[in-house]
Coordinates of C-alpha atoms in Angstrom, one line a residue:
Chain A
X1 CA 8.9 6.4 -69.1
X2 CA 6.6 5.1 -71.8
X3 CA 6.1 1.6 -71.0
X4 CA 4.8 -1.6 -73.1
X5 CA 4.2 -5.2 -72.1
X6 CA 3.0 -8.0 -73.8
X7 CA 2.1 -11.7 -72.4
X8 CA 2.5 -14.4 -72.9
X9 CA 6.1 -14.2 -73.8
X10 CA 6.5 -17.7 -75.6
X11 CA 3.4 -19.5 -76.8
X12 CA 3.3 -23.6 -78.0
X13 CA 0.0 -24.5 -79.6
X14 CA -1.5 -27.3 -81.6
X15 CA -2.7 -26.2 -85.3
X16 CA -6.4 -25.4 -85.0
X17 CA -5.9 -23.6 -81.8
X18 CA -7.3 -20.2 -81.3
X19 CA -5.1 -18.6 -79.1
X20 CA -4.6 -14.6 -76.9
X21 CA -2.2 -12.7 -77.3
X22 CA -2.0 -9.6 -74.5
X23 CA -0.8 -6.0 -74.5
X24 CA -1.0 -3.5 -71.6
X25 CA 0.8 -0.1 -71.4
X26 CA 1.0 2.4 -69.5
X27 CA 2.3 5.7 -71.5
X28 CA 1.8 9.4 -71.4
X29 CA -0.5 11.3 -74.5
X30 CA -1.8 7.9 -75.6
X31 CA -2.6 8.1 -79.8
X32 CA -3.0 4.5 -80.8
X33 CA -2.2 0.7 -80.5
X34 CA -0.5 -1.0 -83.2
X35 CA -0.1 -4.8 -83.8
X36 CA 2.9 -6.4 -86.1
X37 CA 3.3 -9.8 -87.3
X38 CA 7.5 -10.3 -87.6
X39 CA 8.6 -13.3 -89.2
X40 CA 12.3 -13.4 -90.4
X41 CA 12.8 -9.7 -90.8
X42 CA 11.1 -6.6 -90.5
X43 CA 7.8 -6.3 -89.1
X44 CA 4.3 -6.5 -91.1
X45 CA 1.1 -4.3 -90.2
X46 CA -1.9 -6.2 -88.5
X47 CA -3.9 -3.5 -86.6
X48 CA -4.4 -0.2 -86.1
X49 CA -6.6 0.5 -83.0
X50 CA -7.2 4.0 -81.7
X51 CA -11.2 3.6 -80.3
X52 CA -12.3 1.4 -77.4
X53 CA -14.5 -1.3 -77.6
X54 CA -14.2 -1.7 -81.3
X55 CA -12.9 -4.9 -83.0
X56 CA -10.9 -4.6 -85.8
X57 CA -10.9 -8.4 -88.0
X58 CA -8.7 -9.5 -91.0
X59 CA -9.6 -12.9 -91.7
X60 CA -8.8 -15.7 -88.6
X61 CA -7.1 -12.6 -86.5
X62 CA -8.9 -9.7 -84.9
X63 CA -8.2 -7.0 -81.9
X64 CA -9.6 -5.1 -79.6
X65 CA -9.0 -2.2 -77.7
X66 CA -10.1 -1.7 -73.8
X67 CA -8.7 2.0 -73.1
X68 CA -10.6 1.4 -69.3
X69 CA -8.1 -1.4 -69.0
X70 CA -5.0 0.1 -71.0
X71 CA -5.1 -3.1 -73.1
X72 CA -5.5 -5.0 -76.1
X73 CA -5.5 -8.4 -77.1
X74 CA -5.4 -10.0 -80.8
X75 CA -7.4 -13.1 -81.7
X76 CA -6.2 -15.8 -83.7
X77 CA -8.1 -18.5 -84.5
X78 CA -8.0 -22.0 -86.3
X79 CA -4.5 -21.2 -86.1
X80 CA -1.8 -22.5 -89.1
X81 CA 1.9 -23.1 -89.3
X82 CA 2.3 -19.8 -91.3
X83 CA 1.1 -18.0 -88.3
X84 CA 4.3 -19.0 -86.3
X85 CA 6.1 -15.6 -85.6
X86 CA 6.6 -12.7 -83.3
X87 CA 3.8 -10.9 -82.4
X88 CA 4.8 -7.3 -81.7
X89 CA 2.1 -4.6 -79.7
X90 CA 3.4 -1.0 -80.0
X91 CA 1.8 2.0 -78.8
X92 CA 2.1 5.7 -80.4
X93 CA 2.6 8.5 -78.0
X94 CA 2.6 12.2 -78.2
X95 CA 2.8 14.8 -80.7
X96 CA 6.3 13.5 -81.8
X97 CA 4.7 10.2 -83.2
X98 CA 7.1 8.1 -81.4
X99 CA 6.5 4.3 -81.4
X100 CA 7.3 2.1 -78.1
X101 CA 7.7 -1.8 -79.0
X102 CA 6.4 -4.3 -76.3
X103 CA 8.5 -6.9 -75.9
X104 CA 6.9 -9.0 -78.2
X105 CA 4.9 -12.8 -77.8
X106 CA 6.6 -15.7 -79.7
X107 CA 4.0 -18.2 -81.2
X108 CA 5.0 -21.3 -82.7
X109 CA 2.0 -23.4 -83.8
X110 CA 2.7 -27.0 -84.3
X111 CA 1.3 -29.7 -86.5
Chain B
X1 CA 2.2 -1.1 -101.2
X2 CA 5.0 1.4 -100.4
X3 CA 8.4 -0.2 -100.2
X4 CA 10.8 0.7 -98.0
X5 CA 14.6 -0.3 -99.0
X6 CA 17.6 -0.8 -96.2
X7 CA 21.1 -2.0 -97.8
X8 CA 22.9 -4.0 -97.0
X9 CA 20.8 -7.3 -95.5
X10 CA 24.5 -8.6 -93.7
X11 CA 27.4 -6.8 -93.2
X12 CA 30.3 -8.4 -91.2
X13 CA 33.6 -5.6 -90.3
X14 CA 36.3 -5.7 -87.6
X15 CA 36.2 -3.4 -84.7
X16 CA 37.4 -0.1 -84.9
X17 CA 36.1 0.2 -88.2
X18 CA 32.8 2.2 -89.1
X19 CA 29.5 0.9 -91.2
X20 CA 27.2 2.9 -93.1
X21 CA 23.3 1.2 -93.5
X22 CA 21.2 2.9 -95.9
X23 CA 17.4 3.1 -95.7
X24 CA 15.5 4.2 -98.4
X25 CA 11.6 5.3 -99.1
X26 CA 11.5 3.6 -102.6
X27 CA 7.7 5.2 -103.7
X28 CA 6.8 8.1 -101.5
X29 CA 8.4 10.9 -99.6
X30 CA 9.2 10.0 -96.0
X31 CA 9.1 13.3 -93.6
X32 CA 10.2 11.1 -91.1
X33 CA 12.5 8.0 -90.8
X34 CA 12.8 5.8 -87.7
X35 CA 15.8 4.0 -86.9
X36 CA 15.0 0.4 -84.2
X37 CA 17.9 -1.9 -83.0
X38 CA 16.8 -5.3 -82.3
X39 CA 19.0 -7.8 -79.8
X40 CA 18.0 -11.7 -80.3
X41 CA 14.5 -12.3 -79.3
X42 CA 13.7 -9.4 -78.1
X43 CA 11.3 -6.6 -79.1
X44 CA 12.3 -3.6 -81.7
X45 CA 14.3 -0.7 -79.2
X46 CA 13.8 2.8 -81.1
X47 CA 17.1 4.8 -81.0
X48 CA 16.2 7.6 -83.0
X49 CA 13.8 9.4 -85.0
X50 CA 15.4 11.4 -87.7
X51 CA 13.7 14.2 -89.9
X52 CA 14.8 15.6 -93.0
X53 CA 16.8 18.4 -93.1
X54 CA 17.1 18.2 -89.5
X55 CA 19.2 16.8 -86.6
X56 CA 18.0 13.2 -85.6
X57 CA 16.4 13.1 -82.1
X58 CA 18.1 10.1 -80.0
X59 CA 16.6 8.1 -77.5
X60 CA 18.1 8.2 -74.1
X61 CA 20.8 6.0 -73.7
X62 CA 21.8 5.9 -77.8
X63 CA 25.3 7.5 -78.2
X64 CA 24.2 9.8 -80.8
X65 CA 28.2 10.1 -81.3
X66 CA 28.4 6.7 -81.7
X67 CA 25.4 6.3 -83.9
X68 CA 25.4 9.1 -86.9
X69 CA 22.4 9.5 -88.8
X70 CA 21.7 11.6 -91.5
X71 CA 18.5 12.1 -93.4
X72 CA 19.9 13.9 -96.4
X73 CA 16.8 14.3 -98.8
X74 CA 13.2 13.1 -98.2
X75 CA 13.7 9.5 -99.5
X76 CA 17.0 8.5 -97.6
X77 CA 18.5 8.3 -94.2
X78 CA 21.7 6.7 -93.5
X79 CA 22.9 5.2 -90.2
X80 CA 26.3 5.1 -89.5
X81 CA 27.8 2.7 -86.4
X82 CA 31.6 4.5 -85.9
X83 CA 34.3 2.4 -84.2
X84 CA 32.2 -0.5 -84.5
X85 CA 32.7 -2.8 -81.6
X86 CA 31.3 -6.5 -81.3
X87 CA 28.6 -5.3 -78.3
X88 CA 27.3 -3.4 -81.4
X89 CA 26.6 -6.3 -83.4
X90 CA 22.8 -6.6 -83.9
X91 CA 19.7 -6.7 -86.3
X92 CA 19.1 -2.6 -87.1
X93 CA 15.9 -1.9 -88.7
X94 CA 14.8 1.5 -90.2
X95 CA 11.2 2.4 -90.9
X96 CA 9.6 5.4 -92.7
X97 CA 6.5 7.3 -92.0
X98 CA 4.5 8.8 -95.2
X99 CA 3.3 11.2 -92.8
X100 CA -0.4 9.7 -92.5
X101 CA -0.3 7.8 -89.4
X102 CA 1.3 4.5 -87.6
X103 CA -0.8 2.6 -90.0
X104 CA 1.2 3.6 -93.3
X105 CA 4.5 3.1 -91.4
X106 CA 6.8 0.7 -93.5
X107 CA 9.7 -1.1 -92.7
X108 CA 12.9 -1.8 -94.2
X109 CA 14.0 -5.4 -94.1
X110 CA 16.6 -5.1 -91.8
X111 CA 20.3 -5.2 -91.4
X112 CA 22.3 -7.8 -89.9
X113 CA 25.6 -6.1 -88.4
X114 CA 28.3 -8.9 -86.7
X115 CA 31.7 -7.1 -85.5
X116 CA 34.1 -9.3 -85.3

């Protein structure tokens, strides 16, 4: 079974913090390594990662991919009240395109 | 941006009865449609995949009896809960897939089920 887990589960940090948010998986017919920014409702796009090694950035947030390590993390940096939210890693698998949803980090960034 | 439509936001029934959420692909075709149930704070469960013209494929463990979807035409699949009960209340989110990758996957905006 397909498996996806992200850490920490809860995060508390000051505005102006970077923090690091984590994602390991173990899954068969690995195709790539999605991050989501969920607010109130439905998920929003981040990251696409499908290479090793390679960081992707969009403005204070960026990822990387270690496919050695079955990981990722995503960066955020000089962080803001607007980035409070679940941060959601998922992982697409096999021919089927089927998408497995870590169980997601809660950040709340405080003033 | 591709928009991605679910009706309705809130729906509130008794049990026993049944609810139909909609999901619609409001600018491009969607070959495939994803249907997610999400409990509070916790991460998005996929329940099934459904493609168009075809049977949805369930996830293990989704009553596919329970949970009827139909993807009718390439810009709508439904999602029927029958003989709603109140462990079925949840957050039920569809997404559809334009067919070029995980990155141009777009989600609806979610529907808020409560059986009373």
């Amino acid at each position: 079974e397909d498996k996806v887990v992200q850490s920490p589960l809860s995060l508390v940090v000051h505005e102006g913090d970077t923090v690091t948010l984590n994602c390991s998986y173990e899954v068969t017919n690995f195709r790539s390594l999605l991050w989501y920014k969920q607010e109130k409702k439905a998920p929003t796009f981040l990251f696409m990662l499908t290479s090793s090694g390679i960081e992707k950035k969009s403005g204070r947030l960026s990822s990387i991919l270690d496919k050695k390590e079955l990981s990722s993390i995503l960066n955020i940096t000089a962080t803001q009240t607007g980035d409070s939210a679940i941060y959601l890693c998922a992982v697409e698998t096999g021919t089927a395109s089927k998408l497995t949803f870590g169980t997601g980090t809660r950040l709340q960034v405080t003033l | 941006g591709a928009v991605v439509s679910q009706h309705p936001s809130r729906v509130i029934c008794k049990s026993g009865t049944s609810v139909k959420i909609e999901c619609r692909s409001l600018d491009f075709q969607a070959t495939t449609m994803f249907w997610y149930r999400q409990f509070p704070k916790q991460s998005l469960m996929l329940m099934a995949t459904s493609n168009e013209g075809s049977k949805a494929t369930y996830e293990q463990g989704v009553e596919k009896d329970k949970f009827l979807i139909n993807h009718a035409s390439l810009t709508l699949s439904t999602l029927t809960v029958t003989s709603a009960h109140p462990e079925d209340s949840s957050f039920y989110i569809c997404s559809a897939s334009s067919g070029q990758g995980f990155g141009e996957l777009f989600f609806g905006e979610g529907s808020r089920l409560t059986v009373l």
